[in-house]
Amino acid sequence: MKRLIPAAIALAIVLSMTSCAASNDTTPELISGGQTKIAETGGSGASDNAQTEDKYYLTYNGVKIVLGAETAPVVKAIGKEYVYTENPSCAYVGIDYTYDYKSFIIYAQSKDGKEFINTVEVRDNTVGCGGVKVGQTLDDAKKVFGTPSSDAEYGIVYVKNGTEIQFITDGSGKIIYILYTNETKD
């Protein structure tokens, strides 16, 4: 239990420090089959936006959830089965917006009068991330994603062009949630 408190504090710091950089790729992309997966933008099958760099994103029920994308079209495409909250931000001047879909949460912030996705937290095993789900182990994640960009007491992190996917553990190696965030600089 003593190890969970520092991990919770570290998570709060990471969430408060994530940037809200806007992306030109603001329209959710629907894919066939409705499967949830981890993917990367860019490369073959990339959007028509030539400025989009490779980065991690989550696809849920055929909707691509990209960090930095405008929130409204993504939330509209996913549907209204969420609990919405907004609170004054402790990380910047403005409001933090939360869309809690039970299995995952979209965190957003506003910039220039628009709202952008800055973090996605996967909370249960109904949402898979490239074949890795909550409840599996860090070894399972390493089998899928390879050598992590960094190891920490709370889990492992993979970085791709300014985005991160973090597999957070309970201290014993079991994944308790998965975070998609913008890369934080040490």
Short mmCIF file of C-alpha atoms in Angstrom, two decimals:
data_model
loop_
_atom_site.label_atom_id
_atom_site.label_comp_id
_atom_site.label_asym_id
_atom_site.label_seq_id
_atom_site.Cartn_x
_atom_site.Cartn_y
_atom_site.Cartn_z
CA MET A 1 0.00 0.00 0.00
CA LYS A 2 2.88 2.35 0.76
CA ARG A 3 4.11 1.92 -2.83
CA LEU A 4 0.71 2.88 -4.29
CA ILE A 5 0.72 6.33 -2.67
CA PRO A 6 3.93 7.50 -4.44
CA ALA A 7 2.61 5.97 -7.68
CA ALA A 8 -0.65 7.90 -7.30
CA ILE A 9 1.27 11.12 -6.64
CA ALA A 10 3.47 10.46 -9.68
CA LEU A 11 0.35 9.91 -11.81
CA ALA A 12 -1.17 13.18 -10.60
CA ILE A 13 2.03 15.01 -11.51
CA VAL A 14 2.16 13.38 -14.96
CA LEU A 15 -1.47 14.27 -15.65
CA SER A 16 -0.98 17.85 -14.51
CA MET A 17 2.16 18.30 -16.60
CA THR A 18 0.91 16.89 -19.91
CA SER A 19 0.86 19.47 -22.62
CA CYS A 20 -2.16 20.34 -24.68
CA ALA A 21 -0.49 20.79 -28.03
CA ALA A 22 -3.02 20.97 -30.83
CA SER A 23 -2.86 18.71 -33.85
CA ASN A 24 -4.11 19.31 -37.36
CA ASP A 25 -5.62 15.79 -37.35
CA THR A 26 -8.88 16.64 -35.55
CA THR A 27 -11.41 14.39 -37.26
CA PRO A 28 -11.94 10.95 -35.75
CA GLU A 29 -11.26 8.14 -38.20
CA LEU A 30 -13.74 5.26 -38.22
CA ILE A 31 -12.29 1.82 -38.89
CA SER A 32 -14.11 -1.37 -39.76
CA GLY A 33 -14.82 -4.08 -37.21
CA GLY A 34 -15.07 -1.83 -34.15
CA GLN A 35 -12.00 -3.40 -32.55
CA THR A 36 -9.97 -1.53 -29.98
CA LYS A 37 -6.29 -1.36 -30.72
CA ILE A 38 -3.17 0.65 -30.25
CA ALA A 39 -1.82 2.15 -33.39
CA GLU A 40 0.46 4.79 -34.75
CA THR A 41 -0.45 7.65 -37.04
CA GLY A 42 1.60 8.27 -40.16
CA GLY A 43 3.15 5.71 -42.48
CA SER A 44 0.82 3.73 -44.73
CA GLY A 45 -2.83 4.49 -44.11
CA ALA A 46 -1.99 7.86 -42.57
CA SER A 47 -4.32 10.81 -42.79
CA ASP A 48 -3.99 13.19 -45.72
CA ASN A 49 -2.28 15.63 -43.38
CA ALA A 50 1.39 15.42 -44.37
CA GLN A 51 2.42 17.17 -41.13
CA THR A 52 1.15 14.33 -38.93
CA GLU A 53 4.07 12.48 -37.36
CA ASP A 54 4.04 8.90 -36.11
CA LYS A 55 2.57 8.75 -32.60
CA TYR A 56 0.52 6.47 -30.39
CA TYR A 57 -3.26 6.67 -30.33
CA LEU A 58 -6.12 4.50 -29.09
CA THR A 59 -8.92 3.22 -31.29
CA TYR A 60 -12.17 2.42 -29.50
CA ASN A 61 -15.21 0.97 -31.30
CA GLY A 62 -13.85 2.21 -34.60
CA VAL A 63 -13.05 5.76 -33.43
CA LYS A 64 -9.45 6.94 -33.43
CA ILE A 65 -8.63 8.88 -30.22
CA VAL A 66 -5.55 11.00 -30.97
CA LEU A 67 -3.75 13.13 -28.40
CA GLY A 68 -3.97 16.77 -29.43
CA ALA A 69 -7.13 16.22 -31.48
CA GLU A 70 -10.16 18.41 -30.93
CA THR A 71 -12.39 16.70 -28.36
CA ALA A 72 -15.89 17.42 -29.75
CA PRO A 73 -15.76 15.26 -32.92
CA VAL A 74 -14.20 12.34 -31.03
CA VAL A 75 -16.78 12.43 -28.21
CA LYS A 76 -19.60 12.76 -30.74
CA ALA A 77 -18.32 9.74 -32.73
CA ILE A 78 -17.93 7.57 -29.60
CA GLY A 79 -21.37 8.44 -28.20
CA LYS A 80 -22.92 9.93 -25.09
CA GLU A 81 -22.38 7.07 -22.64
CA TYR A 82 -20.04 9.09 -20.44
CA VAL A 83 -19.97 11.14 -17.24
CA TYR A 84 -18.76 14.68 -17.94
CA THR A 85 -16.98 16.90 -15.41
CA GLU A 86 -15.00 20.10 -15.58
CA ASN A 87 -12.80 21.65 -12.94
CA PRO A 88 -10.35 24.53 -12.70
CA SER A 89 -6.93 23.27 -13.73
CA CYS A 90 -4.11 23.16 -11.22
CA ALA A 91 -1.56 22.86 -14.06
CA TYR A 92 -2.44 25.92 -16.14
CA VAL A 93 -4.93 28.80 -16.29
CA GLY A 94 -8.15 27.27 -17.59
CA ILE A 95 -10.47 24.32 -17.20
CA ASP A 96 -9.76 20.56 -17.24
CA TYR A 97 -12.52 18.51 -18.94
CA THR A 98 -13.14 14.83 -18.20
CA TYR A 99 -15.20 12.35 -20.24
CA ASP A 100 -15.53 9.14 -18.19
CA TYR A 101 -16.64 6.24 -20.40
CA LYS A 102 -16.40 3.71 -17.54
CA SER A 103 -13.71 1.59 -19.26
CA PHE A 104 -11.57 4.60 -20.18
CA ILE A 105 -11.38 8.33 -19.53
CA ILE A 106 -10.59 11.13 -21.95
CA TYR A 107 -8.96 14.15 -20.31
CA ALA A 108 -9.01 17.42 -22.25
CA GLN A 109 -7.94 21.04 -21.86
CA SER A 110 -8.90 24.20 -23.67
CA LYS A 111 -6.70 26.35 -25.85
CA ASP A 112 -7.79 29.35 -27.89
CA GLY A 113 -11.45 28.63 -27.16
CA LYS A 114 -11.30 24.99 -28.32
CA GLU A 115 -10.99 21.80 -26.32
CA PHE A 116 -8.24 19.27 -27.09
CA ILE A 117 -7.51 15.73 -25.85
CA ASN A 118 -4.37 15.57 -23.71
CA THR A 119 -4.59 12.18 -21.93
CA VAL A 120 -6.51 8.91 -22.26
CA GLU A 121 -6.60 6.48 -19.34
CA VAL A 122 -7.65 2.86 -19.94
CA ARG A 123 -9.07 1.47 -16.69
CA ASP A 124 -10.27 -2.09 -17.27
CA ASN A 125 -9.69 -5.17 -19.39
CA THR A 126 -12.54 -4.48 -21.84
CA VAL A 127 -10.25 -2.10 -23.78
CA GLY A 128 -7.13 -3.61 -25.28
CA CYS A 129 -4.03 -1.74 -26.35
CA GLY A 130 -2.31 -3.67 -29.11
CA GLY A 131 -3.12 -6.96 -27.45
CA VAL A 132 -2.27 -5.76 -23.94
CA LYS A 133 -5.04 -5.23 -21.38
CA VAL A 134 -5.39 -4.16 -17.78
CA GLY A 135 -4.83 -7.23 -15.60
CA GLN A 136 -1.97 -8.57 -17.71
CA THR A 137 1.69 -8.18 -16.75
CA LEU A 138 4.53 -5.92 -17.79
CA ASP A 139 6.14 -8.97 -19.39
CA ASP A 140 3.04 -9.26 -21.62
CA ALA A 141 3.46 -5.61 -22.66
CA LYS A 142 7.17 -6.13 -23.37
CA LYS A 143 6.35 -9.13 -25.59
CA VAL A 144 4.09 -6.90 -27.71
CA PHE A 145 5.97 -3.57 -27.65
CA GLY A 146 9.58 -4.68 -27.11
CA THR A 147 12.10 -2.90 -24.95
CA PRO A 148 10.50 0.06 -23.14
CA SER A 149 11.82 3.60 -23.52
CA SER A 150 12.03 3.73 -19.72
CA ASP A 151 11.37 1.62 -16.65
CA ALA A 152 10.07 3.11 -13.43
CA GLU A 153 8.85 1.84 -10.09
CA TYR A 154 5.26 2.37 -11.26
CA GLY A 155 5.61 0.61 -14.64
CA ILE A 156 7.05 1.04 -18.12
CA VAL A 157 6.83 3.74 -20.77
CA TYR A 158 7.05 3.64 -24.57
CA VAL A 159 7.67 6.92 -26.44
CA LYS A 160 6.91 7.66 -30.08
CA ASN A 161 7.40 11.18 -31.47
CA GLY A 162 6.07 13.17 -28.54
CA THR A 163 3.47 10.67 -27.33
CA GLU A 164 3.73 8.03 -24.63
CA ILE A 165 1.93 4.86 -23.72
CA GLN A 166 2.46 3.99 -20.05
CA PHE A 167 1.66 0.64 -18.49
CA ILE A 168 1.10 1.36 -14.78
CA THR A 169 1.36 -1.50 -12.26
CA ASP A 170 0.35 -2.33 -8.73
CA GLY A 171 4.01 -2.85 -7.80
CA SER A 172 4.02 -6.57 -8.52
CA GLY A 173 4.12 -6.27 -12.32
CA LYS A 174 0.35 -6.54 -12.88
CA ILE A 175 -1.01 -3.72 -15.08
CA ILE A 176 -3.72 -1.70 -13.28
CA TYR A 177 -4.23 0.96 -15.96
CA ILE A 178 -2.77 2.22 -19.23
CA LEU A 179 -2.14 5.88 -20.06
CA TYR A 180 -1.73 7.63 -23.39
CA THR A 181 -0.11 11.03 -22.77
CA ASN A 182 2.01 13.62 -24.46
CA GLU A 183 5.68 13.03 -23.71
CA THR A 184 6.95 14.70 -20.55
CA LYS A 185 10.53 15.97 -20.55
CA ASP A 186 12.66 15.19 -17.51
#
